[in-house]
Coordinates of C-alpha atoms and ligand atoms in Angstrom, one line a residue:
X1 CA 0.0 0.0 0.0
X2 CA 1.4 3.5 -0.3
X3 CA 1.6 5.9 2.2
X4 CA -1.3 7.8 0.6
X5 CA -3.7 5.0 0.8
X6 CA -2.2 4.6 3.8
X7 CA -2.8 7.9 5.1
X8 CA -6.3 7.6 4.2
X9 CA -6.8 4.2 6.1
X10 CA -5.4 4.9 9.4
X11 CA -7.2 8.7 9.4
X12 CA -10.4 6.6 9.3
X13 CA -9.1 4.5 12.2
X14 CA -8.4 8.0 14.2
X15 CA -11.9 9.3 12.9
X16 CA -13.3 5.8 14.0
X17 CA -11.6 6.4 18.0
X18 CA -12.6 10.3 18.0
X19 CA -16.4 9.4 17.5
X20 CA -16.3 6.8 20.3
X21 CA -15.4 10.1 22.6
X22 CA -17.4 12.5 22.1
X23 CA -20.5 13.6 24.3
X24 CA -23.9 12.8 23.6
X25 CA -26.2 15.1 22.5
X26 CA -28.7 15.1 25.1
X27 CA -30.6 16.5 28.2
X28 CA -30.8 19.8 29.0
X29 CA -27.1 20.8 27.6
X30 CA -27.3 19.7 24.7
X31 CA -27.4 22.8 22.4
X32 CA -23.2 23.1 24.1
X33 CA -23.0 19.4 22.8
X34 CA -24.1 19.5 19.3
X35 CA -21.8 22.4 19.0
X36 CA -18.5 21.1 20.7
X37 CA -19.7 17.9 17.9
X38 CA -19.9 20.4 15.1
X39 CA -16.3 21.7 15.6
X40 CA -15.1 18.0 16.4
X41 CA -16.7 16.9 13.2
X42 CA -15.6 19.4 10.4
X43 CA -13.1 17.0 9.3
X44 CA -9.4 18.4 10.3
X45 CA -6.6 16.5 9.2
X46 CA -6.0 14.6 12.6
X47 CA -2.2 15.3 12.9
X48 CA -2.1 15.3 16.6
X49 CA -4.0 12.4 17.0
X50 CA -2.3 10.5 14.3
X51 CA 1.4 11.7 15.9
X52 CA 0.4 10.0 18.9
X53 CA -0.6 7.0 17.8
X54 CA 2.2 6.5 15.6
X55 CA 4.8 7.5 18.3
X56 CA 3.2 4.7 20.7
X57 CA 3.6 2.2 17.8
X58 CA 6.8 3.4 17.3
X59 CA 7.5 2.3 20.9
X60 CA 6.0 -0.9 20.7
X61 CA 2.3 0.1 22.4
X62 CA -0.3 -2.2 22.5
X63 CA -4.2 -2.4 23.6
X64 CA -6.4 0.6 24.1
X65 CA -4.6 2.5 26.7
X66 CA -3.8 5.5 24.3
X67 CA -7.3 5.9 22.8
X68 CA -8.6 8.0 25.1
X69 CA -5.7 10.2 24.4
X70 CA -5.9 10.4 20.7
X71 CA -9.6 11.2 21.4
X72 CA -9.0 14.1 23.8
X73 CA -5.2 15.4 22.1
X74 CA -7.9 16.5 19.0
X75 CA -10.7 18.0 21.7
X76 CA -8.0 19.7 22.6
X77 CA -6.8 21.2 19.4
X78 CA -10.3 21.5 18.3
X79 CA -10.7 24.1 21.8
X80 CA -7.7 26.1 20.8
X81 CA -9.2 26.6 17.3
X82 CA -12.6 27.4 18.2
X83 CA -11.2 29.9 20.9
X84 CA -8.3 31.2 18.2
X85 CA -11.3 32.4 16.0
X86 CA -13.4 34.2 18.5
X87 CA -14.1 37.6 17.5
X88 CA -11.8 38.7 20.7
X89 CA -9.4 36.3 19.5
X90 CA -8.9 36.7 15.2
X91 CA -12.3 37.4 14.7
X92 CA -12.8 34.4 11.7
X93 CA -15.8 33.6 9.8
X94 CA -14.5 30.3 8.0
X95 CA -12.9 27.2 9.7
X96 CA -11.5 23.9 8.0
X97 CA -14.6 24.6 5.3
X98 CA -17.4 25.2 7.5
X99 CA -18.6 28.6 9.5
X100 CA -17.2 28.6 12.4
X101 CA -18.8 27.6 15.7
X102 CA -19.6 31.1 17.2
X103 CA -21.1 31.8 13.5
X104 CA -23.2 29.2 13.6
X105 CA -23.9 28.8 17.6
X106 CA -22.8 32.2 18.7
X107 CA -20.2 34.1 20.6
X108 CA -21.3 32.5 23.9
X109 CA -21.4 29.4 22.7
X110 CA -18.7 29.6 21.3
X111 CA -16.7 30.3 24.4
X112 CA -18.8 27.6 26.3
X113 CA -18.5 24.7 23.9
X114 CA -14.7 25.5 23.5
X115 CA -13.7 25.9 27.1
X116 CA -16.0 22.8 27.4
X117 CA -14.0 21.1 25.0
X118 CA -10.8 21.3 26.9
X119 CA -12.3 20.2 30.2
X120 CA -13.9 17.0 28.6
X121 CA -10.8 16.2 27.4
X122 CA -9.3 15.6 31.3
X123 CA -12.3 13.2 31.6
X124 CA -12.2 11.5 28.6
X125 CA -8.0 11.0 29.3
X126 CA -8.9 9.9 32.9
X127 CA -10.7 6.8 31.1
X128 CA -7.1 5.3 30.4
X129 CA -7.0 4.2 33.9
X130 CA -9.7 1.4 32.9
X131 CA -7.6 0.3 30.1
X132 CA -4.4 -0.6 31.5
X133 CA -2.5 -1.7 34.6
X134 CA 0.1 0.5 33.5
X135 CA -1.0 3.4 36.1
X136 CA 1.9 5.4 36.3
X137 CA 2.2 5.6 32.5
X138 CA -1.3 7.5 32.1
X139 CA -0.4 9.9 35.2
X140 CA 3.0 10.5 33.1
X141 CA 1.0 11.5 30.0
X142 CA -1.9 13.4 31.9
X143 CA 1.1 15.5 33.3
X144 CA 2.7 16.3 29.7
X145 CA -0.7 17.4 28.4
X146 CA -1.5 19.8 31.3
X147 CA 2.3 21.1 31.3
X148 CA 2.4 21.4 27.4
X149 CA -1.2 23.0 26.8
X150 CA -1.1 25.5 30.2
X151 CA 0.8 28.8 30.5
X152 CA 4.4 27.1 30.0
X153 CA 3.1 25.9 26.7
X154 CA 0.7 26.4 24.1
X155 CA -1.6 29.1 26.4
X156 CA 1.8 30.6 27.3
X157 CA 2.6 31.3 23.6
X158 CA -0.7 32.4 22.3
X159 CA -0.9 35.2 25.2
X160 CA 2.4 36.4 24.0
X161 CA 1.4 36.4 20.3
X162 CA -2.1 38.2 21.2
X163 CA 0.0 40.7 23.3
X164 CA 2.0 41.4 20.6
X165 CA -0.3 41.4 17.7
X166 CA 0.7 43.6 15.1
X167 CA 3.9 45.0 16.7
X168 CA 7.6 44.4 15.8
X169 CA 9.3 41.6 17.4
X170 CA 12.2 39.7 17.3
X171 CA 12.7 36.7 16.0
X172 CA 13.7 34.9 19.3
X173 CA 10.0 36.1 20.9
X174 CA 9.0 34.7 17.2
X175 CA 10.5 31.6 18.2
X176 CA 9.2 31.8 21.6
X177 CA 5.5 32.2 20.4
X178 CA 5.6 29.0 17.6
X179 CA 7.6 26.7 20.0
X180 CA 4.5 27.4 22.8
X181 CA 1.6 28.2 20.8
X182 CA 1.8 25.4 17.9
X183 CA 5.2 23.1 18.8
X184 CA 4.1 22.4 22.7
X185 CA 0.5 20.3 21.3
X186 CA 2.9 18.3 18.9
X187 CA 5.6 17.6 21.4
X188 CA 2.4 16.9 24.2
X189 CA 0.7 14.2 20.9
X190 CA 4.6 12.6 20.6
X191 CA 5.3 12.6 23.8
X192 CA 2.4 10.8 25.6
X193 CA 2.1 8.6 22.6
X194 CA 5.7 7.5 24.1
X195 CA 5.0 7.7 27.4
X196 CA 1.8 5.5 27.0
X197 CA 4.1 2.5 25.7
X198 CA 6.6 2.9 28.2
X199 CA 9.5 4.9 26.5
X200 CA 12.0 5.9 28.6
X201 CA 13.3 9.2 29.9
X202 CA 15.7 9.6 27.3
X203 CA 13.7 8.5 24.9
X204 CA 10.3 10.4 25.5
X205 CA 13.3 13.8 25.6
X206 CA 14.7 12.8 22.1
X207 CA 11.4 12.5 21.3
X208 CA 10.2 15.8 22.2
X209 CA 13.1 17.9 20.7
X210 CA 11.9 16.0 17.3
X211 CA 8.1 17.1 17.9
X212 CA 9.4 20.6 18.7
X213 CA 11.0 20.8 15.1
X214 CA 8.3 19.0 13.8
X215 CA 5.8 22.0 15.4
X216 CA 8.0 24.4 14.4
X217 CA 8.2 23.6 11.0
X218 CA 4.5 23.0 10.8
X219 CA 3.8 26.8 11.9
X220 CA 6.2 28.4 9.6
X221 CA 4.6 26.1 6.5
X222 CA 1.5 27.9 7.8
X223 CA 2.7 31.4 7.3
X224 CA 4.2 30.2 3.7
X225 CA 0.4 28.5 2.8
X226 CA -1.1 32.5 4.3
X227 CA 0.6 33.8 1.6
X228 CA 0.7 31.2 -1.4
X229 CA -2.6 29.6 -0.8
X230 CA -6.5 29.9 -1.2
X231 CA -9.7 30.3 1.1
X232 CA -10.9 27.3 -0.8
X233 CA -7.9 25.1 -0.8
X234 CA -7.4 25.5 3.2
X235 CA -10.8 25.7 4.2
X236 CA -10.0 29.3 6.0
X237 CA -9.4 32.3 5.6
X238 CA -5.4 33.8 3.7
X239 CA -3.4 36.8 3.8
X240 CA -4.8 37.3 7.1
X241 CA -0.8 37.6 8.6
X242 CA -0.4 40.3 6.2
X243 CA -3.9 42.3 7.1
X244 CA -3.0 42.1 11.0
X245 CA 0.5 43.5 10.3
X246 CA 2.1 39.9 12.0
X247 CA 5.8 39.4 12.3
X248 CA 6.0 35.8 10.6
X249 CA 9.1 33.5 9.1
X250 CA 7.8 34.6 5.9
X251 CA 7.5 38.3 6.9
X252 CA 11.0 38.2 8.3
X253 CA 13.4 36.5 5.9
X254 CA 10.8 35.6 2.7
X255 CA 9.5 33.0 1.4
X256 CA 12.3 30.7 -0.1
X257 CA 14.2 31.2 3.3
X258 CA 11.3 29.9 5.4
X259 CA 10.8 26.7 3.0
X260 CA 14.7 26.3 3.4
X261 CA 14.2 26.3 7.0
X262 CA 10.5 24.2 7.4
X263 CA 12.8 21.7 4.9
X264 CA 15.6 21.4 7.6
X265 CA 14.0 21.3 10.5
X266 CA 11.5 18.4 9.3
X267 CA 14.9 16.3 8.3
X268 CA 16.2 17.0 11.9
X269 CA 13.3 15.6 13.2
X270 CA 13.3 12.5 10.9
X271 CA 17.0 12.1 11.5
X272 CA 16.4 12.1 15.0
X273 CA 13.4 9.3 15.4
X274 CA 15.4 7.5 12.6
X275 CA 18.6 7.4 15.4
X276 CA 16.5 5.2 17.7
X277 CA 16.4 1.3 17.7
X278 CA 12.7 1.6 17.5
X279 CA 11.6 1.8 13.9
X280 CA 8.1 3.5 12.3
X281 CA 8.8 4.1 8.5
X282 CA 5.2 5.7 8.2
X283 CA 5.7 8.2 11.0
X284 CA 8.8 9.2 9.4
X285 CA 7.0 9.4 5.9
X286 CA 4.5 11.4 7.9
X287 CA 6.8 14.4 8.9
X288 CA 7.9 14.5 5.1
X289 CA 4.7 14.8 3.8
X290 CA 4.2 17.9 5.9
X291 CA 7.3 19.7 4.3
X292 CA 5.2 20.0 0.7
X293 CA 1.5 20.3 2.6
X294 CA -0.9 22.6 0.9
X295 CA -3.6 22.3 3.9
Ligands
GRG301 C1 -8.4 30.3 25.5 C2 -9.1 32.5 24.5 C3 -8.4 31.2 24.4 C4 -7.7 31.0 23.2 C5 -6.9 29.8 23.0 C6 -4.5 28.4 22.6 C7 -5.2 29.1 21.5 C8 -6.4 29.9 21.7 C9 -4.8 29.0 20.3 C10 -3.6 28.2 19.9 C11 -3.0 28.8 18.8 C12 -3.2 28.3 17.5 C13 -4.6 28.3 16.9 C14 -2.1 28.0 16.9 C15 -2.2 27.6 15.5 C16 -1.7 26.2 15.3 C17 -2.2 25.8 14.0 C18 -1.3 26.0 12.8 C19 -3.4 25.2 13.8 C20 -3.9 24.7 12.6 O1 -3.8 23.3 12.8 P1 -4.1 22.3 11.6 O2 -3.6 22.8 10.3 O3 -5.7 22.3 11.6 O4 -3.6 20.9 12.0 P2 -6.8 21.1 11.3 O5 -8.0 21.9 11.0 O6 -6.3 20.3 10.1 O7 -6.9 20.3 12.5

């Protein structure tokens, strides 16, 4: 099979896990339901969830232990994207195809279902404890994904980047703001995908320093697909960095430059994972396919 087909086969299998998740829509909440569903359901293209998954098999994990964790790493992600187009936040109509959830459900809603979203995740991960012995393992990973999502993470770098909207900054507070508010999900997806199949300390590190390029590279690919790409091809809106006068990769040393560097720090990543004993040939083919993504 190739990795396309392939792609397409084990997103289904994420997809399949997701849906087990989510809540039902009933009972007096159940307007906040339908819409944490709707953004759940708009079809993203599962990259956390799939990261973590891979990087337990890549460890040798077995059984159901991480499948609560696929299922809440996305509730997750879905939260931060919700909240990111709040019209407090970026203000955005348009959202992997679809209106976006305060569009549709309305501002309040909007915050409810998201902020929602992110505490259902905690119970939904708490439902690993009924699917393994291995105890400390899920504490381990409960404990990267509060760290890496909270204010020494992805929270941490968003605040900065709203603070900062529209003014001049240097690339190290650049830096600061993609390793928080887009690398710290991918190293928390990597990391407890690790963590969940018993990888060791020195491991699950290695592994996050390779997440961190990975996230890194995956943000800058996201200022270069601003500029170069369409409303209809990604589903939101473009040239938004320009309109809010953002300091981006692209913005900062153009466009070849930031391919250059989204090119290099994906084969860092790859070169690091592929330094391990443990072996996963499609993750790997994974983090290469990101380097040309168009969505
Ligand atoms: C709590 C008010 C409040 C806001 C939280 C934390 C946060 C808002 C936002 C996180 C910052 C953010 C949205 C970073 C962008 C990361 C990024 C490139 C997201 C797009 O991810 P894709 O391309 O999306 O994987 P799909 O739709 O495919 O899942």
């Amino acid at each position: 099979m190739n990795f396309q087909d392939e792609l397409i086969k084990r997103t289904k299998e994420i997809e399949n896990v997701i849906r087990q998740y989510l809540p039902e829509e009933e009972g007096f909440a159940m307007t906040m339901a339908q819409a944490m569903n709707y953004s759940m359901l708009a079809g993203g293209k599962r990259l956390r969830p799939m990261l973590l998954k891979e990087t337990y098999c890549l460890f040798g994990g077995e059984g159901r232990a991480a499948e609560p964790f696929i299922a809440a790493i996305e509730m997750i992600h879905t939260h931060s994207l919700i909240h990111d187009d709040l019209p407090a936040i970026d203000n955005d109509d348009y959202r992997r195809g679809r209106l976006t959830t305060h569009k549709v459900y309305g501002e309040a809603m909007g915050v409810l279902s998201g902020v929602s979203l992110l505490n259902y995740a905690y119970e939904v991960m708490l439902k690993a404890f009924d699917l393994t012995q291995e105890t400390e393992r899920v504490i381990s990973a409960l404990r990267i994904m509060a760290e890496k999502t909270g204010i020494n993470g992805m929270l941490g770098g968003q605040s900065v980047d709203v603070e900062n909207d529209g003014k001049p900054i240097t690339k190290e507070m650049l830096d600061y703001i993609y390793k928080n508010k887009t690398s710290a999900l991918i190293e928390a997806s990597m990391m407890a995908g690790a963590v969940l199949a018993g990888a060791d300390q020195r491991q699950t590190a290695l592994v996050c320093k390779a997440a961190e390029d990975i996230g890194l590279a995956f943000q800058i690919q996201d200022d270069i697909l601003d500029v170069v790409s369409s409303e209809k091809e990604l589903g939101k809106p473009v040239h938004s960095d320009e309109k809010n006068h953002k300091v981006t990769y692209v913005s900062l040393m153009g466009i070849e430059q930031a391919s250059r560097q989204v090119n290099q720090l994906s084969n860092e990543a790859i070169a690091l994972l592929e330094s391990l004993e443990q072996k996963n040939e499609f993750l790997c083919e994974l983090i290469r396919s990101l380097i040309h993504r168009r969505k």
